[in-house]
Structures are given as C-alpha cells and as structure tokens.
XYZ file of C-alpha atoms in Angstrom:
532
model
C 69.353 113.002 84.047
C 66.723 111.760 81.600
C 63.180 111.652 83.000
C 62.977 107.902 83.611
C 64.679 106.655 86.733
C 64.643 102.876 86.482
C 67.503 102.685 84.015
C 69.575 105.583 85.306
C 69.766 105.386 89.078
C 69.509 101.614 89.328
C 72.135 100.971 86.633
C 74.828 102.502 88.776
C 73.990 100.643 91.972
C 73.741 96.996 90.977
C 77.046 95.780 89.612
C 78.405 94.744 93.007
C 75.079 93.197 93.936
C 74.987 90.934 90.886
C 78.645 90.042 91.284
C 78.001 89.087 94.892
C 74.984 87.029 93.930
C 76.966 84.980 91.443
C 80.023 84.492 93.600
C 78.388 83.885 96.953
C 75.247 81.951 96.163
C 73.182 81.408 99.307
C 76.183 81.841 101.576
C 75.480 83.896 104.676
C 78.608 85.979 105.339
C 79.981 86.489 108.813
C 80.998 90.047 107.921
C 77.769 92.057 107.885
C 79.273 94.540 105.407
C 79.455 91.867 102.698
C 76.405 91.543 100.469
C 75.499 88.087 99.201
C 72.407 86.537 97.622
C 71.447 85.301 101.088
C 71.192 88.856 102.430
C 70.806 91.226 99.502
C 67.021 90.814 99.333
C 66.649 91.897 102.949
C 66.242 95.260 101.258
C 62.977 95.129 99.215
C 64.394 97.635 96.735
C 67.044 95.103 95.720
C 64.538 93.093 93.664
C 64.139 95.995 91.280
C 67.710 97.194 91.466
C 69.121 93.860 90.389
C 66.476 93.557 87.677
C 67.915 96.822 86.360
C 71.280 95.080 86.085
C 69.707 92.572 83.697
C 68.487 95.400 81.483
C 71.751 97.283 81.862
C 73.599 94.330 80.385
C 72.137 95.288 76.994
C 74.715 98.062 76.781
C 76.997 98.281 79.839
C 80.397 96.603 79.904
C 81.338 96.457 83.576
C 80.960 97.795 87.082
C 82.786 101.093 86.715
C 81.305 103.419 84.154
C 83.154 103.527 80.877
C 86.020 101.190 81.796
C 88.050 99.754 84.643
C 86.092 96.805 86.049
C 85.009 94.830 82.958
C 82.766 91.796 83.040
C 84.599 90.315 80.054
C 88.240 90.569 79.093
C 89.179 92.405 75.887
C 91.830 94.937 74.832
C 89.018 97.462 74.271
C 86.329 97.125 76.946
C 83.828 98.839 74.654
C 83.863 95.825 72.338
C 82.313 93.712 75.110
C 79.060 95.697 75.037
C 76.123 93.590 73.858
C 74.697 96.287 71.599
C 78.050 97.069 69.989
C 78.704 93.400 69.330
C 75.182 92.759 68.079
C 75.279 95.749 65.741
C 78.466 94.395 64.208
C 77.192 90.842 63.663
C 73.867 92.018 62.238
C 75.011 95.026 60.200
C 78.726 94.932 59.352
C 78.264 91.448 57.858
C 75.704 92.830 55.365
C 75.086 95.354 52.600
C 74.013 98.003 55.101
C 77.403 98.662 56.682
C 81.115 98.406 55.995
C 83.797 99.457 58.482
C 86.874 101.549 57.629
C 89.193 100.809 60.527
C 91.014 97.882 58.974
C 90.261 95.930 62.140
C 90.896 92.307 61.249
C 87.811 90.971 62.987
C 85.519 93.463 61.244
C 87.209 92.910 57.892
C 86.415 89.217 58.347
C 82.809 90.127 59.193
C 82.110 92.078 56.024
C 84.120 89.759 53.801
C 82.533 86.628 55.308
C 85.944 85.280 56.194
C 85.446 84.591 59.876
C 86.506 81.434 61.671
C 86.140 80.014 65.164
C 89.121 82.177 66.174
C 87.438 85.511 65.382
C 87.689 87.634 68.518
C 84.423 89.470 67.971
C 82.483 86.250 67.492
C 83.965 85.098 70.782
C 83.021 88.322 72.616
C 79.459 88.230 71.275
C 79.153 84.621 72.420
C 80.564 85.418 75.851
C 78.338 88.464 76.296
C 75.152 86.606 75.425
C 75.923 83.729 77.749
C 77.070 85.863 80.681
C 73.818 87.809 80.313
C 71.908 84.530 80.360
C 73.782 83.572 83.533
C 72.744 86.865 85.153
C 69.116 86.115 84.324
C 69.408 82.559 85.611
C 70.897 83.747 88.886
C 68.194 86.349 89.398
C 65.441 83.814 88.732
C 67.124 81.183 90.910
C 67.550 83.617 93.793
C 64.184 85.372 93.620
C 61.757 82.586 92.716
C 61.842 80.816 96.133
C 61.247 84.102 97.951
C 58.073 85.188 96.151
C 55.650 83.084 98.188
C 56.846 84.701 101.429
C 56.413 88.285 100.244
C 53.538 90.538 101.205
C 51.488 92.639 98.823
C 52.017 94.851 96.910
C 55.655 93.732 96.713
C 54.654 90.171 95.843
C 52.780 91.264 92.712
C 55.616 93.517 91.636
C 58.288 90.864 92.121
C 56.169 88.382 90.161
C 56.344 90.824 87.256
C 60.092 91.224 87.750
C 60.515 87.469 87.471
C 58.500 87.387 84.266
C 60.723 90.132 82.844
C 63.871 88.253 83.823
C 62.534 85.170 82.057
C 61.705 87.313 79.026
C 65.258 88.676 78.907
C 66.675 85.171 79.192
C 64.397 84.038 76.354
C 65.517 87.022 74.284
C 69.194 86.225 74.761
C 68.570 82.582 73.922
C 66.775 83.800 70.780
C 69.910 85.685 69.783
C 72.016 82.589 70.482
C 69.651 80.448 68.392
C 69.767 82.937 65.534
C 73.550 83.359 65.531
C 74.822 79.867 66.392
C 71.901 77.455 66.114
C 72.832 74.632 68.505
C 74.242 76.086 71.716
C 75.048 75.263 75.354
C 71.909 75.322 77.465
C 71.613 76.220 81.144
C 68.607 77.460 83.123
C 67.849 78.263 86.744
C 66.870 74.601 87.173
C 70.509 73.575 86.822
C 72.636 73.428 89.925
C 75.232 76.108 90.466
C 78.928 75.413 90.378
C 81.239 74.066 87.720
C 79.731 71.631 85.235
C 79.759 71.110 81.484
C 76.510 72.327 79.875
C 74.791 70.125 77.364
C 74.132 71.314 73.831
C 70.539 71.976 72.789
C 69.422 71.707 69.171
C 68.004 74.717 67.380
C 64.462 73.254 67.145
C 64.532 72.298 70.835
C 65.674 75.794 71.770
C 62.929 77.285 69.603
C 60.352 75.215 71.501
C 61.837 76.257 74.858
C 61.779 79.976 74.043
C 58.250 79.689 72.664
C 56.994 77.932 75.794
C 58.697 80.452 78.083
C 57.181 83.437 76.303
C 53.703 81.934 76.284
C 54.025 81.083 79.979
C 55.163 84.518 81.152
C 53.110 86.819 78.905
C 49.989 86.699 81.100
C 51.955 87.908 84.146
C 53.798 90.698 82.355
C 52.550 94.287 82.380
C 49.910 95.162 79.811
C 51.205 96.883 76.677
C 52.405 100.457 77.281
C 51.720 100.236 81.041
C 55.216 99.395 82.280
C 58.002 101.807 83.136
C 59.901 103.032 80.109
C 62.714 100.679 79.193
C 61.086 97.585 80.691
C 59.472 94.766 78.729
C 55.715 94.217 78.704
C 53.332 91.818 76.973
C 53.870 93.505 73.607
C 57.597 92.770 73.835
C 56.820 89.080 74.397
C 54.414 89.068 71.435
C 57.029 90.826 69.319
C 59.673 88.228 70.067
C 57.211 85.438 69.280
C 56.310 87.130 65.987
C 59.988 87.394 65.030
C 60.560 83.727 65.856
C 57.531 82.623 63.869
C 58.515 84.742 60.852
C 61.902 83.001 60.829
C 60.598 79.539 61.733
C 61.610 78.003 58.418
C 65.174 79.103 59.137
C 65.197 77.790 62.691
C 63.082 74.651 62.218
C 63.794 73.910 58.557
C 61.911 74.369 55.307
C 58.429 72.933 55.483
C 57.851 74.103 59.053
C 56.240 77.534 58.554
C 54.589 79.486 61.324
C 53.424 82.535 59.392
C 49.891 82.308 60.770
C 51.261 82.438 64.302
C 53.361 85.441 63.284
C 50.245 87.230 62.057
C 48.380 86.432 65.284
C 51.079 88.027 67.423
C 51.450 91.021 65.121
C 47.704 91.625 65.389
C 47.920 91.615 69.176
C 50.497 94.397 69.038
C 48.666 96.365 66.348
C 45.492 96.246 68.457
C 47.312 97.303 71.637
C 47.211 101.050 70.970
C 50.631 101.693 69.416
C 50.893 104.277 66.629
C 53.597 105.388 64.216
C 55.401 108.509 65.352
C 54.790 111.218 62.710
C 58.462 112.126 62.224
C 60.762 109.226 61.318
C 64.007 111.053 62.134
C 62.916 111.796 65.715
C 62.887 108.086 66.533
C 66.693 108.161 66.563
C 67.464 111.304 68.566
C 68.523 111.925 72.169
C 64.949 112.368 73.415
C 63.483 109.355 71.627
C 62.311 108.051 75.000
C 59.271 110.287 74.364
C 58.101 108.147 71.460
C 56.973 104.991 73.270
C 53.851 105.139 71.115
C 56.017 103.442 68.478
C 59.075 102.128 70.307
C 57.910 98.935 71.994
C 61.191 98.068 73.693
C 64.327 100.227 73.714
C 67.842 99.703 74.901
C 67.963 102.735 77.158
C 71.003 104.985 77.294
C 71.870 107.956 79.516
C 74.967 110.032 78.800
C 75.759 110.502 82.469
C 74.638 107.214 83.978
C 75.268 104.514 81.341
C 78.734 105.546 80.223
C 80.530 102.992 78.089
C 82.332 102.835 74.758
C 79.879 100.348 73.317
C 76.137 100.697 72.890
C 74.788 103.785 71.170
C 78.001 105.682 71.932
C 79.749 103.326 69.504
C 77.011 103.517 66.860
C 76.901 107.337 66.806
C 80.643 107.954 67.040
C 81.448 105.297 64.433
C 78.993 106.745 61.899
C 80.470 110.248 62.073
C 83.528 111.714 60.398
C 84.621 113.521 57.269
C 82.890 116.894 56.860
C 80.096 116.101 59.311
C 79.532 118.784 61.964
C 79.916 116.238 64.730
C 79.898 118.765 67.596
C 76.760 120.746 66.723
C 74.666 118.466 64.518
C 75.542 115.115 66.093
C 76.092 116.213 69.698
C 79.506 114.609 70.186
C 82.092 117.418 70.536
C 84.524 114.810 71.891
C 85.005 113.798 68.260
C 84.045 111.207 65.618
C 85.492 107.729 65.136
C 85.099 107.624 61.322
C 84.265 103.925 61.124
C 81.003 102.740 59.588
C 79.272 103.747 56.368
C 76.901 102.342 53.751
C 77.788 100.152 50.811
C 76.843 101.422 47.370
C 74.484 98.484 46.931
C 72.444 99.583 49.908
C 72.347 103.272 48.954
C 70.752 102.227 45.661
C 67.675 101.041 47.572
C 66.562 104.670 47.905
C 65.074 106.715 45.022
C 67.550 109.511 45.760
C 70.302 110.125 48.316
C 69.092 113.576 49.362
C 66.033 112.369 51.239
C 63.826 114.671 49.134
C 61.489 111.869 48.086
C 61.943 109.332 50.865
C 62.862 111.087 54.119
C 64.300 107.875 55.511
C 67.331 108.322 53.239
C 69.489 109.929 55.911
C 72.686 109.945 53.879
C 75.705 112.270 54.008
C 77.577 112.749 50.735
C 79.376 116.075 51.218
C 83.143 115.666 51.181
C 82.975 111.961 50.354
C 85.162 111.042 47.393
C 82.635 108.722 45.799
C 79.773 106.329 46.354
C 82.019 103.541 45.137
C 84.331 101.960 47.696
C 87.665 100.980 46.164
C 89.492 100.837 49.483
C 87.392 99.592 52.428
C 89.733 101.215 54.962
C 89.234 104.704 53.464
C 86.334 106.379 55.300
C 86.083 109.073 52.614
C 84.954 106.441 50.115
C 81.275 105.544 50.303
C 78.352 107.516 51.666
C 77.736 108.057 55.370
C 74.767 107.406 57.640
C 73.159 110.294 59.551
C 70.390 108.286 61.217
C 71.456 108.498 64.866
C 72.383 111.726 66.659
C 73.016 112.794 70.253
C 70.766 115.850 69.984
C 67.099 116.200 70.855
C 64.139 116.920 68.610
C 64.523 120.579 69.643
C 68.230 120.560 68.659
C 69.526 120.526 72.211
C 72.738 118.528 72.767
C 72.793 115.403 74.900
C 73.980 115.635 78.484
C 77.468 114.384 77.681
C 79.688 115.185 74.707
C 81.107 111.678 74.563
C 78.494 109.303 75.995
C 75.095 109.620 74.380
C 71.477 109.866 75.504
C 69.996 108.321 72.371
C 68.162 105.053 73.050
C 68.293 102.128 70.636
C 64.859 101.115 69.253
C 65.189 97.351 69.670
C 61.501 96.672 68.891
C 59.219 99.170 67.167
C 55.820 99.214 65.501
C 56.952 99.734 61.909
C 58.688 96.360 62.077
C 55.411 94.793 63.215
C 53.616 96.230 60.166
C 56.286 94.845 57.848
C 56.278 91.421 59.559
C 52.492 91.239 59.172
C 52.764 92.069 55.470
C 55.510 89.522 54.857
C 53.719 86.760 56.748
C 50.601 87.405 54.640
C 52.620 87.260 51.429
C 54.207 84.004 52.561
C 50.776 82.404 52.969
C 49.941 82.899 56.631
C 46.296 82.678 57.665
C 44.484 85.217 59.791
C 45.599 88.258 57.821
C 44.646 89.761 54.498
C 46.411 91.429 51.596
C 44.420 94.665 51.791
C 45.468 95.206 55.403
C 49.073 94.340 54.545
C 49.136 96.958 51.789
C 47.497 99.513 54.081
C 50.085 98.954 56.826
C 52.997 99.267 54.419
C 51.489 102.451 52.998
C 51.222 103.948 56.481
C 54.985 103.541 56.754
C 55.569 104.984 53.295
C 53.232 107.923 53.805
C 55.313 108.933 56.807
C 58.474 108.507 54.734
C 57.217 110.519 51.752
C 55.027 113.011 53.621
C 52.131 112.193 51.293
C 50.688 109.334 49.240
C 53.162 109.656 46.358
C 55.097 106.623 47.560
C 52.087 104.400 48.100
C 52.010 100.935 46.570
C 49.301 98.606 45.313
C 48.769 94.927 46.023
C 50.622 94.111 42.815
C 53.711 95.952 44.113
C 53.755 94.029 47.398
C 56.224 91.310 46.452
C 58.718 89.594 48.716
C 61.602 91.340 46.965
C 59.906 94.680 47.586
C 59.421 93.817 51.259
C 63.079 92.926 51.747
C 64.098 96.274 50.261
C 61.441 98.107 52.261
C 62.656 96.514 55.461
C 66.098 97.819 54.572
C 64.826 101.340 53.914
C 62.792 101.457 57.121
C 64.953 99.474 59.534
C 68.561 99.987 58.419
C 71.137 100.024 61.217
C 68.556 98.632 63.674
C 70.138 95.148 63.781
C 67.725 93.284 61.515
C 69.579 92.978 58.216
C 71.581 89.759 58.585
C 68.554 87.849 59.874
C 66.382 89.293 57.092
C 68.826 88.405 54.327
C 69.133 84.840 55.622
C 65.343 84.459 55.682
C 65.194 85.618 52.051
C 68.095 83.300 51.037
C 70.232 86.295 50.052
C 72.868 86.478 52.769
C 75.224 83.825 51.418
C 75.483 82.426 47.913
C 75.272 84.518 44.738
C 71.596 85.573 44.701
C 72.544 89.016 46.029
C 75.993 90.579 45.911
C 77.139 93.809 47.514
C 80.380 95.755 47.781
C 83.140 93.596 49.271
C 80.941 90.636 50.097
C 83.315 87.687 49.948
C 86.170 90.201 50.226
C 85.827 91.130 46.542
C 85.046 94.688 45.453
C 82.109 93.751 43.236
C 80.948 91.088 45.673
C 81.331 87.342 45.384
C 79.358 84.252 46.289
C 79.944 82.883 49.762
C 79.349 79.457 51.254
C 76.079 78.687 53.043
C 77.863 77.706 56.257
C 78.284 81.439 56.976
C 74.555 81.602 57.738
C 75.658 80.492 61.205
C 78.625 81.645 63.238
C 81.072 79.122 64.650
C 81.083 78.226 68.301
C 84.315 79.864 69.513
C 87.335 77.585 69.614
C 87.895 78.432 73.277
C 84.493 77.014 74.271
C 84.890 73.993 72.012
C 88.127 73.180 73.829
C 86.463 73.305 77.242
C 83.022 71.847 76.619
C 83.283 68.327 75.252
C 79.498 68.154 74.811
C 79.585 70.638 71.934
C 79.513 69.784 68.246
C 80.819 72.545 65.967
C 78.638 74.017 63.227
C 79.198 72.580 59.764
C 81.959 74.233 57.756
C 84.129 75.351 60.670
C-alpha cells in the first residue's frame, strides 16, 4: 500500500455508502443492517469516507474493483473512468495523440468527425454529471448536520464540505469547457425526478467563480492538506485556468488576464517549487513530489483497480519493442494504442531527449515518424512519459493496475499561465518575471542555461509550443489549442486532423462537443450546440 491512506483505504469502503445515500435520501430504514443517508453519518468516520468517494470518482468506474458493479453502462467498463475519458477528449482530439485501435469513437475524435451519437462523448458527459450528482448529494446530506457537530469534527467536516464544493465546481468547469451550455443542478434543487434547466456558459462561469471564491477561505492552506485532497492552491489554480480562458468562455472582449496573474501569484508565493527531475513527476512514487504537484488524481495498484485512469494511459502508450515488463512495470502486457503525431514530435529539438530531457520519445522498432495508416501502431513515435516504476526503478505493486498518480495541477503550468497572461496584456505581472519563470522550466529540461530564452523569444506561438513540450499528455492540449484559435480551422494542421493524412481544416463548431442525443431526447429544456 502506498504511504497515504485517505485514497487507498477509504476508496474501497464507500461505494455502497454513496449508492445508499442517493437511493434512500433521508429515509430511515426499518432494517438496521441497511445504511441510508439518514443513518450513515451516525459513524463520524463516514464524513471522510464518503468524501473519499468523491475523489475516487476521478478514476474509479464502479463498486467492485476493476469491473462487475459499474456506475455507468458500457461494453468496456474501463471507458467509463473519468480520467480515461478526459484524456481522450483532451489529447486524442489533438496533435499530441493518435490512437491505433481503429475504434470508431476514437477515430472520430482525432479526425474531428464526431456527432451527438458518439459513444465516448456520451460516456464523458454521463461521468461528469454523475460525479456532480455525488457532490450534490454529499453537500445536501452533510450541510444541515454541521451545526450540530462538536469540535474538532465540526472544523474538519466544514473543510470536507468546502472540498466537495470545489470538486463540484471542477466538474462544472469541465462541463463548461467541453459543452458550453449544460444542464445545471445543485444541492439547492429538490431530489427526485425533474428536468434540469440549461445554464449558459457565461452564467456557469460566474457560478463556478463565486463558488471558488466563497470556499477558498475555509479550505486547507496550501500544502497542508492530506496528499490527494484539494487545498486553497487548487482553488486558485482552477480560478487561474478559468481566467486564462475567459475570452473563450465569455467571448472576445471579456479578458480576465489580470485575475489570472493574481491567482498564479498566490500559488507561486505559497512555497511550491519545481521538482529537479522532470521524468520523476510521472513515475509510480510521484506522490513524493507534492512540492510541484498541486493536485493529483491518486492511484494505487492494489486499491484503485480499474481499466481506466492511469492504467489506461500507461498500457495504451506501450507496445512495439518497449520493455513493458521491466522498464514500464506492466508485465501483464501493453495495449499498443496511443502515440504521437509527427507534427507534435517536431516541437522538440531532437527526439533523443539529449537537448531537451522532456522529449520522452521511443523510436526503436517503429517503422517511421510518418503515419500512413492510423491503425498501425508501428507507424509514428511512441510516448515514454508515464511508467509504473519508481524513481529507484522498483516496479509498482501490481503488474496490471498502476501506482502512478496523474498530475492534474502542477506548478510548471502556473509558471506558463503567468507568462501567457502577461503576454496577453494582464496587469499585475511583468515580462522579466515571465521570462524568468519560463527559464526555470527550461533549465530543468536542458540541465543548464543553454535552452534559456530572452524577452524577444517569449511570443504567444512560443508559449503554445512550450506548453506542449512541458505538459503533453496531461490533458491540457485541446483547451490550449482552442484558446490560441488553432484547434479547428486551417491555422494549424497535424497528421490526420480532419481525417486527412496531411491534415485538413475543420469547422469551428468542433470547438464544443455536442450534448448527447440521448439527453437531448429526455430533457426538453436543452438546446443543442450549433452545428450538431
């Protein structure tokens, strides 16, 4: 078992509790063996245990380990994992990743051919909104009980509530980013069957912003919470990301770059530091690097078993001549799925990682950099970023299910957001600091100052490429390309964009995903996104 307990022991004990809470709201059962929301909190430990369920929903797929009691219905339960689905929408749709399985839904992702019938769009939508419902139920059930609690439990549960509200805000952020105008339900809404109203993207932006500002003061101070739980820095990080993308969410002419800088500065001044070795941020003991990783999605090979999450990311990146058993820590075998496009590989000065150590690229045994046949894994270069081995080359606990945590928020992203917000005209920052922060990242990458830049080099185009080099396969790319007006259209083409080998222009409506046809058929309050 990994050294943190919150997300290992509690993960495995809360599925039934949350299910009972949702299905038996405030109903006192006559059978004392049945747990409902009316009785579950008779045990003070339940407040924290069920909070762990909310965090577990980042990666877990059901109530029974790897499969068997899924929360969502799909032929492959692993595809219902939030992290697996989010990786696909943010990476496989871009220049950073192309899948080789010939899976129709993923082919549609990379080719920008999806419709409201795409199964993966539907699963991502369902996962986000079931996770929101879990948060709502926790808040609805716990909030009325806080006043009657005694210290120190009262103070702790107040923090738990703030974290639940943060997680709800985070999931609504993802919904806002992916779909724009979405169904909206909070703990203030009554339980039971009803048709949710649709909230506009600007209204949802304002709601998330107000929630984060309201809860931040009651969250744990930066770096003082248990590993894997959100603190004030996580709230500031989410605000910074929203403000950086405000002209996407609110429309051109509504910038919030100054607010982005303000929140980045709070994080920078909170004591975080870059970890000296970039590659160690993505290994099986990366829980040790909370000096840089602000908020992870925690994994444990024995206690968070599922075929989504980091298990998917690591297995899908491996194949070909890779030594998957010894170097990647997955003797159960590779899945030979995801690799880079040639367009993305060209962002690095060389593919060996000699100059820029962030270029973790496998070329041995690959037929070519060029991808003539997307379903041939041997075409294109492979990613070696994530591995289920520790920084001392010890294998993870399990040969199939991995220990490697996903770095959802980390400090290097904060540095790059600060620099971009300065370049886009935000007040409260300065160009010299922006250059210095970027050079800190590049000095780690190069091992010296040979990769350092000057103020003249710090252009927006450079920053987009640098974000790719630093943050690839960390679920930023789609959002970044949209912000730079390079996701759709013809301003930037990559291999098989538009389902054409050389890349082709795509329509702007693909900047948003469609609300799934199944939900449109049920909820008469919804208006579909333009173009679908």
